[in-house]
CSV table of C-alpha atoms and ligand atoms in Angstrom, one decimal:
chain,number,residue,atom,x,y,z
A,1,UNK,CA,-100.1,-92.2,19.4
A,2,UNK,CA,-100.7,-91.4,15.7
A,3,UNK,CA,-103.6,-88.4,16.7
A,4,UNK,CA,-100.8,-87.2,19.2
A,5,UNK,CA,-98.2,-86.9,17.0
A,6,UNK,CA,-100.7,-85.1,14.1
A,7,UNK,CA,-101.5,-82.6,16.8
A,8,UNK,CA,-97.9,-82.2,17.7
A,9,UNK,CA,-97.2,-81.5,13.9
A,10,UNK,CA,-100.5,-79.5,13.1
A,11,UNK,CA,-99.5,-77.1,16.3
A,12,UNK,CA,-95.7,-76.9,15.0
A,13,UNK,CA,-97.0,-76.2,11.4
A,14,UNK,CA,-99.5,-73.3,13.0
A,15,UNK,CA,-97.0,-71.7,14.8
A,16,UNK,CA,-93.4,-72.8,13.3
A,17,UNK,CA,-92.8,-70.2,10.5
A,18,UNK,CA,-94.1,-67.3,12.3
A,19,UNK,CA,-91.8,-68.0,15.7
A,20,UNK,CA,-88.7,-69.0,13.1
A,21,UNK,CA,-89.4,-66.0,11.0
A,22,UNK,CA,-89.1,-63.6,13.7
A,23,UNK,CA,-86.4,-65.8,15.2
A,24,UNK,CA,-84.7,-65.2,11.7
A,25,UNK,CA,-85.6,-61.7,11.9
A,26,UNK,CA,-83.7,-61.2,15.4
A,27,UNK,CA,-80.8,-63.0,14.2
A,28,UNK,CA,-80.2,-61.3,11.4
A,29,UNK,CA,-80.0,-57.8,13.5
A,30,UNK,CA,-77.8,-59.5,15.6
A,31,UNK,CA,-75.7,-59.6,12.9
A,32,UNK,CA,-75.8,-56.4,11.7
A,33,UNK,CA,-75.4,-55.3,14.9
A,34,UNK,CA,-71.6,-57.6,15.2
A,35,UNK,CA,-70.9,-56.6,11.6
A,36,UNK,CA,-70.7,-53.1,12.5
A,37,UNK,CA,-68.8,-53.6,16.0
A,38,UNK,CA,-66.3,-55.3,13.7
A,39,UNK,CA,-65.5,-52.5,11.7
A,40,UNK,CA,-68.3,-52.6,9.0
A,41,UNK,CA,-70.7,-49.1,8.3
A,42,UNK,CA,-73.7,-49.0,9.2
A,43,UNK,CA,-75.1,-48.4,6.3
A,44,UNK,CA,-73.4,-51.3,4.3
A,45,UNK,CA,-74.3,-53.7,6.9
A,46,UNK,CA,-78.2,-52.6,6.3
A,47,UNK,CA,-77.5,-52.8,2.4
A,48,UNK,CA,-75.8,-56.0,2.6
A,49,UNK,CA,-78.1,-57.9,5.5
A,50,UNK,CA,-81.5,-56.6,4.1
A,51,UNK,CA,-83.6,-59.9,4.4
A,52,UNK,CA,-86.5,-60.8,6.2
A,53,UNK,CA,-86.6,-64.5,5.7
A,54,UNK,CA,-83.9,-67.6,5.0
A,55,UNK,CA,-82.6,-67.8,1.4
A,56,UNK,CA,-84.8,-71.3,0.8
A,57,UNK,CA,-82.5,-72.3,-2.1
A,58,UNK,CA,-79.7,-71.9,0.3
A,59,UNK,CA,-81.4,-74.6,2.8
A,60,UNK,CA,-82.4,-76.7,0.5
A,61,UNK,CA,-78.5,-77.3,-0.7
A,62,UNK,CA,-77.3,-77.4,2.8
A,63,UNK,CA,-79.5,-79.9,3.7
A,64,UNK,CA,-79.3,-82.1,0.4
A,65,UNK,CA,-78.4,-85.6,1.0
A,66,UNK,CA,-74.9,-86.2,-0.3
A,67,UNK,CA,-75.2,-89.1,-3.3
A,68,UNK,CA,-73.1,-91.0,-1.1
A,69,UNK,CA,-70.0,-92.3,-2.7
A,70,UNK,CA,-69.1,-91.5,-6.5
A,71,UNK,CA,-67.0,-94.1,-8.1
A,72,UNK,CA,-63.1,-92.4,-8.7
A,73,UNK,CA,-63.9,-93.0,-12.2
A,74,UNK,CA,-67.2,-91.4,-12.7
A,75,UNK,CA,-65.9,-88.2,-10.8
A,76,UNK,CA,-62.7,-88.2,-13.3
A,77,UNK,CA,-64.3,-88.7,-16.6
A,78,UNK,CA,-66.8,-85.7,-15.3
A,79,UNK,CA,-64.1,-83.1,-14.1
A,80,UNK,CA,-61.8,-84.1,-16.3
A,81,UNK,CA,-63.1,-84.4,-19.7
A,82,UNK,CA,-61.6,-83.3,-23.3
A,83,UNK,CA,-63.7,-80.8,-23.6
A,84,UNK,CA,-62.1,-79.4,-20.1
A,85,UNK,CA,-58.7,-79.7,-21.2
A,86,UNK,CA,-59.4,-78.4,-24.8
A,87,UNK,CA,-61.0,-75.3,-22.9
A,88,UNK,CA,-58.2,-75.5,-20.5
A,89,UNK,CA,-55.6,-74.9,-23.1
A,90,UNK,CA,-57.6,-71.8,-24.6
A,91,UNK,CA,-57.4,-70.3,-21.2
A,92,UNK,CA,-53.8,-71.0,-21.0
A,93,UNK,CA,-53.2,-69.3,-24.4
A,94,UNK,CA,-55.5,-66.2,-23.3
A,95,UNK,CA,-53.9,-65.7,-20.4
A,96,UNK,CA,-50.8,-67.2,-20.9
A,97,UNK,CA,-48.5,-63.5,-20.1
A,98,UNK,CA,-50.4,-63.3,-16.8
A,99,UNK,CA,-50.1,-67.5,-15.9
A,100,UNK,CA,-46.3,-67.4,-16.7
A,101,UNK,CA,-45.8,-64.3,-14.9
A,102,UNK,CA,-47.5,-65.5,-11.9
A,103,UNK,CA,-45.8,-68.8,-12.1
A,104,UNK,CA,-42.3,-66.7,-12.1
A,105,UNK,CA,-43.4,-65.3,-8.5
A,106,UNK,CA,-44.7,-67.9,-6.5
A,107,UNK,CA,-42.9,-70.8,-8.0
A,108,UNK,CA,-46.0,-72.9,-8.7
A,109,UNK,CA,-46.6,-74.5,-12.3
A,110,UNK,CA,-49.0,-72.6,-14.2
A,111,UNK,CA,-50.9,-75.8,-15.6
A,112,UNK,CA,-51.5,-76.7,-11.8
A,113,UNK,CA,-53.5,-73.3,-11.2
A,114,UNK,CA,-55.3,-73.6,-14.8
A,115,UNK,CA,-56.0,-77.0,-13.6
A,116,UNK,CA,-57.9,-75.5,-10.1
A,117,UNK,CA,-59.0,-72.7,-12.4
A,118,UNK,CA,-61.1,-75.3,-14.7
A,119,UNK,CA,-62.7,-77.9,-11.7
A,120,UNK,CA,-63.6,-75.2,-9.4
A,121,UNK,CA,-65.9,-72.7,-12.1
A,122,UNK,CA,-65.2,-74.5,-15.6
A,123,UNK,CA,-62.8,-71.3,-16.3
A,124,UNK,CA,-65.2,-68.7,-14.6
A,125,UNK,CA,-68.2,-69.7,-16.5
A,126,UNK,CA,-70.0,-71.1,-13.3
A,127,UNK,CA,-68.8,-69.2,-10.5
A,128,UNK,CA,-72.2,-69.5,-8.4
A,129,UNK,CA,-74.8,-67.4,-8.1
A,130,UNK,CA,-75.9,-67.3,-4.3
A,131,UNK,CA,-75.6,-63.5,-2.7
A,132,UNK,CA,-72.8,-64.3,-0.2
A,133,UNK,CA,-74.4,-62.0,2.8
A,134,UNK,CA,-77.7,-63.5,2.7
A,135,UNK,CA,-76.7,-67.1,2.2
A,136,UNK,CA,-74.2,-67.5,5.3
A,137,UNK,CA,-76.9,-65.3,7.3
A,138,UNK,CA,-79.2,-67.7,6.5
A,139,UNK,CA,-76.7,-70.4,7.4
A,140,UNK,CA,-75.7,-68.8,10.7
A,141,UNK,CA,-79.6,-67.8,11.6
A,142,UNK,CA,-80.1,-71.5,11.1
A,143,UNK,CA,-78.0,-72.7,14.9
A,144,UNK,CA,-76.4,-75.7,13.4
A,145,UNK,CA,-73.2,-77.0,14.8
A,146,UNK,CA,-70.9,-74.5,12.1
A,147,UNK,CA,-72.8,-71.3,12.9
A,148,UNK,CA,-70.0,-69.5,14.8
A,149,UNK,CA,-68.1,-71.0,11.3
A,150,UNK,CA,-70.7,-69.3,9.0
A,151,UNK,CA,-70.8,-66.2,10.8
A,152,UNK,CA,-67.0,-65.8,11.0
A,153,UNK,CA,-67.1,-65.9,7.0
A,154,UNK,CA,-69.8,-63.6,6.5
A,155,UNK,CA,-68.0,-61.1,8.6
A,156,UNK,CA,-65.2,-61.9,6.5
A,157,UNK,CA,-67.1,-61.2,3.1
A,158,UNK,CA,-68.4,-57.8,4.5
A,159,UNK,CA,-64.7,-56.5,5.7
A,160,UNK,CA,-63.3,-56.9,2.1
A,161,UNK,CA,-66.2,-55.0,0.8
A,162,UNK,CA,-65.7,-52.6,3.8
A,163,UNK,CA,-61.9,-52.5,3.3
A,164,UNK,CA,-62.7,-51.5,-1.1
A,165,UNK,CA,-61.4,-55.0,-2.4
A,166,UNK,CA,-64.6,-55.8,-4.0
A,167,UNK,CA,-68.2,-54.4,-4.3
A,168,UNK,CA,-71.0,-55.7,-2.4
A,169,UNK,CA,-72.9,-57.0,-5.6
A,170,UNK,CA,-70.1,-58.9,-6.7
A,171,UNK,CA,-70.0,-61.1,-3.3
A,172,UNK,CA,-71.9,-63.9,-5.6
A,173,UNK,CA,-70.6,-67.4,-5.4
A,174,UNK,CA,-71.8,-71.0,-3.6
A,175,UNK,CA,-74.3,-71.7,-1.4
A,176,UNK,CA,-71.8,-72.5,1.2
A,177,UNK,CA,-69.5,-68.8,0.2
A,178,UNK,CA,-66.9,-69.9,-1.9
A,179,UNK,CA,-66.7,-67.5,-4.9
A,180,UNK,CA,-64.5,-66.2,-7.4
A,181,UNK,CA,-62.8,-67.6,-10.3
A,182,UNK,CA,-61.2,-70.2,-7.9
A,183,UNK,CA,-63.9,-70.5,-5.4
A,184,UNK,CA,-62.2,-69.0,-2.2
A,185,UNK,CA,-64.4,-68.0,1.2
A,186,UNK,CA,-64.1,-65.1,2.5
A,187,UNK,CA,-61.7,-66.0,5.1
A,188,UNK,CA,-59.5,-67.3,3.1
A,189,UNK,CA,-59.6,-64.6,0.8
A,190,UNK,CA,-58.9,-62.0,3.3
A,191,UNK,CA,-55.7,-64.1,4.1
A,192,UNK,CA,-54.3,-65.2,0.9
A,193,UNK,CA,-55.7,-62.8,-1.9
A,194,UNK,CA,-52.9,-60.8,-4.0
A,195,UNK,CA,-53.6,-57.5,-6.0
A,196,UNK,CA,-51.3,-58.9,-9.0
A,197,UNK,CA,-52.9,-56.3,-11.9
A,198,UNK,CA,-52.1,-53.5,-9.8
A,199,UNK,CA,-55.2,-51.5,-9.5
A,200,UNK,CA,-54.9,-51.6,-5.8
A,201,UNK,CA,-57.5,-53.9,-5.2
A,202,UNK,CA,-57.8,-57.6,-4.6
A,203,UNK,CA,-60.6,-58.2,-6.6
A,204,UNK,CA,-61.1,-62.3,-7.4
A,205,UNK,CA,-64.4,-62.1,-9.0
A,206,UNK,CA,-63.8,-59.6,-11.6
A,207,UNK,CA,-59.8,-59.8,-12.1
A,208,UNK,CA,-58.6,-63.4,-13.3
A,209,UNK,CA,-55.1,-62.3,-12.8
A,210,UNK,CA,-56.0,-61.4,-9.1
A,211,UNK,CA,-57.8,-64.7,-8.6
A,212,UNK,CA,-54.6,-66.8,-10.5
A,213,UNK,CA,-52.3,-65.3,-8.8
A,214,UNK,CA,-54.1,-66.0,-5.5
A,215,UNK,CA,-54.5,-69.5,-5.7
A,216,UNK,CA,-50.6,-69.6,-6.9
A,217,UNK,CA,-50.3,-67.8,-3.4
A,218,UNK,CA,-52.1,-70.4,-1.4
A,219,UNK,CA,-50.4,-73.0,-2.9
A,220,UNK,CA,-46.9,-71.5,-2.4
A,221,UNK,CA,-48.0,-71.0,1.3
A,222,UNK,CA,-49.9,-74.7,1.8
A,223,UNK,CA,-46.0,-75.5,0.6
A,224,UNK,CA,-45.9,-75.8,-2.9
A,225,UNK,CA,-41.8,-76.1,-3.8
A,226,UNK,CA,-41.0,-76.5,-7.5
A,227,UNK,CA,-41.1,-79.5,-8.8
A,228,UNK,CA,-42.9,-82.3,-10.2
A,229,UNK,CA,-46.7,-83.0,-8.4
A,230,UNK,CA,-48.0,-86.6,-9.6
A,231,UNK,CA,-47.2,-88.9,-12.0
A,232,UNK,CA,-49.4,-92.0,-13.1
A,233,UNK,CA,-47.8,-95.4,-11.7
A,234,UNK,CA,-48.3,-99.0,-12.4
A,235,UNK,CA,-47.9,-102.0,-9.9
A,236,UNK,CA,-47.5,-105.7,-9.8
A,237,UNK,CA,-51.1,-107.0,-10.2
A,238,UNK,CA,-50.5,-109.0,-7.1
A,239,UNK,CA,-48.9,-106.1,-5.2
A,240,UNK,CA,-49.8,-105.7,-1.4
A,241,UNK,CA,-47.6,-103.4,-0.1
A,242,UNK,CA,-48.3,-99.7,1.0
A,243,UNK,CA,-50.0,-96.8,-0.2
A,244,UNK,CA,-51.8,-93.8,1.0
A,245,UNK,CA,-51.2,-90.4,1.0
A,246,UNK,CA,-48.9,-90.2,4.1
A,247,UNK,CA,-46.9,-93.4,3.7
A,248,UNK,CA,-44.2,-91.7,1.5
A,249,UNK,CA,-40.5,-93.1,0.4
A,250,UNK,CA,-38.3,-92.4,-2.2
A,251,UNK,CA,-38.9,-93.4,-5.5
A,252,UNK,CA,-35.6,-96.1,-5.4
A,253,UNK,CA,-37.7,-97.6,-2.5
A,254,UNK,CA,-40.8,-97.7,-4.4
A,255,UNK,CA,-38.9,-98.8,-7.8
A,256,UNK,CA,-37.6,-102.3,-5.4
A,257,UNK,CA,-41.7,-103.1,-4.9
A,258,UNK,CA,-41.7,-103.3,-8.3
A,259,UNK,CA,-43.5,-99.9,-8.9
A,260,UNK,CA,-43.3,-98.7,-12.3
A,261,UNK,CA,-44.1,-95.4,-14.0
A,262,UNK,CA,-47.0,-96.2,-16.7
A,263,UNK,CA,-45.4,-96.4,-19.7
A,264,UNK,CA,-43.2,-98.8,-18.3
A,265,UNK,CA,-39.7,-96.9,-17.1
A,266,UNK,CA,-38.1,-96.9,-13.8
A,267,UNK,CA,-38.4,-94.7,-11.1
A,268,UNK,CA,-35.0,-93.8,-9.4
A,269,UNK,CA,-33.9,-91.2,-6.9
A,270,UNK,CA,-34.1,-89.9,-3.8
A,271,UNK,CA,-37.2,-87.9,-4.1
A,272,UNK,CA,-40.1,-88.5,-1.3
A,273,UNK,CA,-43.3,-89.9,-2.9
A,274,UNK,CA,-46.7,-91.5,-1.4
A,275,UNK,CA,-48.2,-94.5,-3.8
A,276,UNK,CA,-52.2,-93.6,-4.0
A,277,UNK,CA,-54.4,-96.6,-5.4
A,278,UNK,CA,-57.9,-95.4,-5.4
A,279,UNK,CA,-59.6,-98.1,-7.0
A,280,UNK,CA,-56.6,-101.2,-5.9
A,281,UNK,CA,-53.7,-102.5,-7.6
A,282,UNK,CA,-55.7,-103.9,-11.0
A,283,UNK,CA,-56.7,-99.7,-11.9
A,284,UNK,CA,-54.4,-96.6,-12.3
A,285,UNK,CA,-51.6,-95.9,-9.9
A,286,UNK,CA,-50.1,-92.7,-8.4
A,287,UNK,CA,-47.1,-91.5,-7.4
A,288,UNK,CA,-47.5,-88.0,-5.5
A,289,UNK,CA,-44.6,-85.5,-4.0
A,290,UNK,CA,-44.6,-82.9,-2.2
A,291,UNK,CA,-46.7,-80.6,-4.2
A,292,UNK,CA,-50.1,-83.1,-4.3
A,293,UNK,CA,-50.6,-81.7,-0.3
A,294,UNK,CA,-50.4,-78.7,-1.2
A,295,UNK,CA,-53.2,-79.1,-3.7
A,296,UNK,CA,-54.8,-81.2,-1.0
A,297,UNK,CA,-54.4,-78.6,1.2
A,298,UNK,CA,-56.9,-76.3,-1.1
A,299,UNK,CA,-59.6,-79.1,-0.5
A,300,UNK,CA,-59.4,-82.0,1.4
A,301,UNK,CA,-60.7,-84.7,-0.6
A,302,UNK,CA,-58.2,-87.0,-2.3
A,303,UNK,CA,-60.3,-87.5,-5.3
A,304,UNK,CA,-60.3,-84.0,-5.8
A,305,UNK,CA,-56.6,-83.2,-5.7
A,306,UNK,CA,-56.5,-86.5,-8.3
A,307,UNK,CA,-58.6,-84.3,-10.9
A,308,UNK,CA,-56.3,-81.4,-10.5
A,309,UNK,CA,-52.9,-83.2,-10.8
A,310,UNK,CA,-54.4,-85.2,-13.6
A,311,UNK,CA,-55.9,-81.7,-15.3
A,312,UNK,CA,-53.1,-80.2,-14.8
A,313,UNK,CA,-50.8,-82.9,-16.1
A,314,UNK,CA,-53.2,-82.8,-19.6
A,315,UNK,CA,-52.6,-79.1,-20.1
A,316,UNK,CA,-48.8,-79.8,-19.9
A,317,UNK,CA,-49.8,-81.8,-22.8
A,318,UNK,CA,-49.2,-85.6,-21.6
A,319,UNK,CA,-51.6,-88.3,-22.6
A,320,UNK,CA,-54.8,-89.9,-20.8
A,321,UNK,CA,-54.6,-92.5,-17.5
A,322,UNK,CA,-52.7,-95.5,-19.5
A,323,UNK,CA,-54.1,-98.0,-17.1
A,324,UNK,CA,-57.9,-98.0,-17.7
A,325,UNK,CA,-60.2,-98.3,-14.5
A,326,UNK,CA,-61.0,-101.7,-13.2
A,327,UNK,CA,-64.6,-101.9,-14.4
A,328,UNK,CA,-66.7,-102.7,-17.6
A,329,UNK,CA,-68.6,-100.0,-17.2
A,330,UNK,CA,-66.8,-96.5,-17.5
A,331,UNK,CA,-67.9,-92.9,-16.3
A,332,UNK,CA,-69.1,-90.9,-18.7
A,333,UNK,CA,-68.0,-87.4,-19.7
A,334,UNK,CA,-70.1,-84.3,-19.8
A,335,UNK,CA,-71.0,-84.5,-23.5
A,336,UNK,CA,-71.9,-88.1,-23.1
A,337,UNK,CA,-73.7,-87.0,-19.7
A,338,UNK,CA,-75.8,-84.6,-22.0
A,339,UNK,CA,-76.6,-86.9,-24.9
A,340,UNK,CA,-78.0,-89.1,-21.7
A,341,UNK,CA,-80.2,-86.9,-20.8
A,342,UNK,CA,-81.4,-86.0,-23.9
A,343,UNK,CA,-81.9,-89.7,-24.9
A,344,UNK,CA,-84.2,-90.0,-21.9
A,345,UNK,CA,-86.2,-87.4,-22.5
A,346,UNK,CA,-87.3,-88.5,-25.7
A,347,UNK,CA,-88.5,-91.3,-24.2
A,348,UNK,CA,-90.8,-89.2,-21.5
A,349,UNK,CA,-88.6,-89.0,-18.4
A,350,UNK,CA,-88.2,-85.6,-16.6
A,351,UNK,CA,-85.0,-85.2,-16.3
A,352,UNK,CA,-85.1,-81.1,-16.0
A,353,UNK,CA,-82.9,-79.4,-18.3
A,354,UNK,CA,-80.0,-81.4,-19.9
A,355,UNK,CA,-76.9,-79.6,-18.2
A,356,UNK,CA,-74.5,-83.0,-17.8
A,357,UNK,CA,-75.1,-82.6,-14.1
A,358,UNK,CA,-76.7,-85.6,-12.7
A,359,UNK,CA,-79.0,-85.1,-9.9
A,360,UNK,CA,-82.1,-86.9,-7.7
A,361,UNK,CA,-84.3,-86.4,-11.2
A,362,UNK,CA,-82.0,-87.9,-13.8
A,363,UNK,CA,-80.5,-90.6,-11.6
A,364,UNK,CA,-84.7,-91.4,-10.8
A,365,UNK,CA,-85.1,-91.4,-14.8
A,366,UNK,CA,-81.8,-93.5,-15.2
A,367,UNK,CA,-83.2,-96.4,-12.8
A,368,UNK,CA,-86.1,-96.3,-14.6
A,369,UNK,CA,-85.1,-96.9,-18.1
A,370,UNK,CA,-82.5,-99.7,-17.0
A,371,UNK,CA,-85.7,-101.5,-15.3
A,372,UNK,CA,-87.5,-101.6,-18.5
A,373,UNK,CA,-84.5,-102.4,-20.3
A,374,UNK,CA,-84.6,-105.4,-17.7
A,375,UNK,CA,-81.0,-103.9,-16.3
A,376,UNK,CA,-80.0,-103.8,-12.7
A,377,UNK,CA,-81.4,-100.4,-11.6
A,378,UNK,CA,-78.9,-98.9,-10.5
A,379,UNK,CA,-79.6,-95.1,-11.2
A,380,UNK,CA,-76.0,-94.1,-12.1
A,381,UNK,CA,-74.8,-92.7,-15.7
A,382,UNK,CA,-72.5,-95.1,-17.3
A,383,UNK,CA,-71.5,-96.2,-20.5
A,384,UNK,CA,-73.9,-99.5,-20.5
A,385,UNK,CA,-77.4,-97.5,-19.9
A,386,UNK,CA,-76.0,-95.1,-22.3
A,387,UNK,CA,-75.2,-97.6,-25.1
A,388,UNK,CA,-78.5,-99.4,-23.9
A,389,UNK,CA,-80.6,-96.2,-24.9
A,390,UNK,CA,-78.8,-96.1,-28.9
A,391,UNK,CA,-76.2,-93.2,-27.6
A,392,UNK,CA,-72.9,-93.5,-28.9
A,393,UNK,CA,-70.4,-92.8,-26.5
B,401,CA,CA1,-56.4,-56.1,-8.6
């Protein structure tokens, strides 16, 4: 068996790339050849599809194994950090004739698209850097299950360059296609992007009132009605009644279970809320309207649309969560992240280059240094292993 299989892999090894790389090859001229009968020149769908092999780094994120599931509180004190709403504010102020005008239009709260504007690329600063054409070729060319997906959105990217919004170098974003300030793909660019500096293009990479005014645009269309999105909640410690996104009631029936707003005053009214509990009845609570599914509807995570509302709610200037997380060991924030890091490689471990992102090599150096330290190895950047190494969170 063991010899059968080696030959198996030795013959796949021999002739694998060559057959996939001229599979790739024939793929990506299929391609061409559909971007062209959808309306794309010739000669930009040669310039834009001019690869001969799979963008690797583009595989290798697809096919990285998700770090399975993220505490609520590790994920909040990373997207939402001071440093994040101190920067958040400084946008606001920059931009701040642009945000208020756009927030005049489409009726959504500026601090709500700041908010989006800060978790998806940090303000612009980290847009991605993946060439849009040759990443979802590279996806399609691959056959998984979302091909007909991933070609649909690169046809998509090439018709807005085709169309003048935006220049073919400019199409630079995630390895799965989102780009622009607010990290839309292409498809959904081509159905909710605004021209809202007048130049006559729709230009979300290079214009941030284009991209603002965008996402105020998708959110008015997932919905968005002015008006309040989330407010922080507390409830009986005991409490076992509902929550979830889609069990709504008014905030009179949520004020007889004995909900509370955190800092202690009573909800009344008639207004439709859902009760959201992400880490039980002991941590913080939330009361979302109308407006949360909106931001939901921009990416479907709960967690996610948490971080917004609760960005968003810190530019409008209110305070932190008021009901600390249920654990002893909090999340840490991107400075403390770094100082992590740093701490570990002084003492040896590779950990790459200290960015406050914490991936397969710093989670590997983490489990190591709480072993030594005789701590439960558990690979994951909290307070104690930070503390345990002399940082001072
Ligand atoms: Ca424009």
């Amino acid at each position: 068996m063991r010899s059968s299989i080696s030959a198996a892999v030795a013959i796949f090894l021999f002739v694998g790339p060559a057959v996939a790389a001229q599979n790739f090859q024939t793929c990506v001229a299929n391609l061409r050849d559909q971007a062209v009968k959808a309306g794309v020149s010739p000669s930009l769908a040669s310039r834009a599809l001019n690869i001969s092999r799979p963008d690797e780094n583009v595989l290798r994120l697809s096919q990285a194994q998700p770090e399975g599931k993220i505490p609520i509180w590790d994920y909040l004190s990373f997207v939402v950090d001071d440093q994040r709403v101190a920067d958040g504010r400084a946008m606001m102020r920059k931009y701040d004739t642009e945000l208020r005008a756009i927030e005049r239009r489409f009726g959504v709260d500026r601090h709500v698209i700041a908010a989006i504007w800060g978790v998806e690329t940090d303000y612009g600063r980290q847009a991605g850097d993946s060439f849009l054409p040759h990443a979802l070729a590279t996806l399609t060319c691959e056959g998984g299950r979302r091909a007909p997906f991933w070609r649909g959105e690169l046809l998509a990217a090439l018709s807005l360059v085709e169309r003048g919004d935006i220049e073919l170098d400019k199409l630079k974003g995630s390895w799965a296609g989102a780009f622009g300030h607010t990290q839309f793909i292409p498809s959904t660019y081509r159905r909710r992007a605004i021209d809202f500096d007048g130049d006559g293009k729709r230009d979300l990479v290079g214009s941030v009132a284009d991209a603002l005014a965008s996402t105020a645009n998708y959110l008015h269309r997932a919905g968005w009605r002015k008006g309040r999105w989330m407010v922080e909640a507390k409830v009986p410690a005991d409490y076992r009644g509902p929550s979830g996104r889609k069990r709504k009631g008014t905030l009179d029936a949520w004020a007889r279970r004995g909900v509370l707003r955190a800092d202690g005053t009573k909800l009344s009214g008639g207004t439709k809320a859902a009760l959201l509990l992400p880490a039980g009845p002991r941590g913080p609570g939330f009361l979302v309207f109308r407006n949360f599914d909106a931001i939901y509807a921009y990416n479907h995570h709960e967690s996610y649309a948490l971080a917004i509302s609760y960005l968003a709610n810190r530019l409008a200037g209110e305070p932190a969560l008021r009901t600390p997380w249920p654990t002893d060991d909090r999340g840490l924030s991107r400075a403390e992240r770094m100082q992590l890091q740093k701490l570990l490689r002084d003492r040896g471990y590779d950990v790459g280059e200290a960015d406050g992102r914490i991936g397969p090599a710093t989670r590997e150096a983490i489990a190591s240094a709480e072993k030594k330290l005789g701590m439960q190895p558990t690979g994951r950047a909290g307070e104690k292993i930070l503390r345990a190494l002399g940082g001072n969170p």
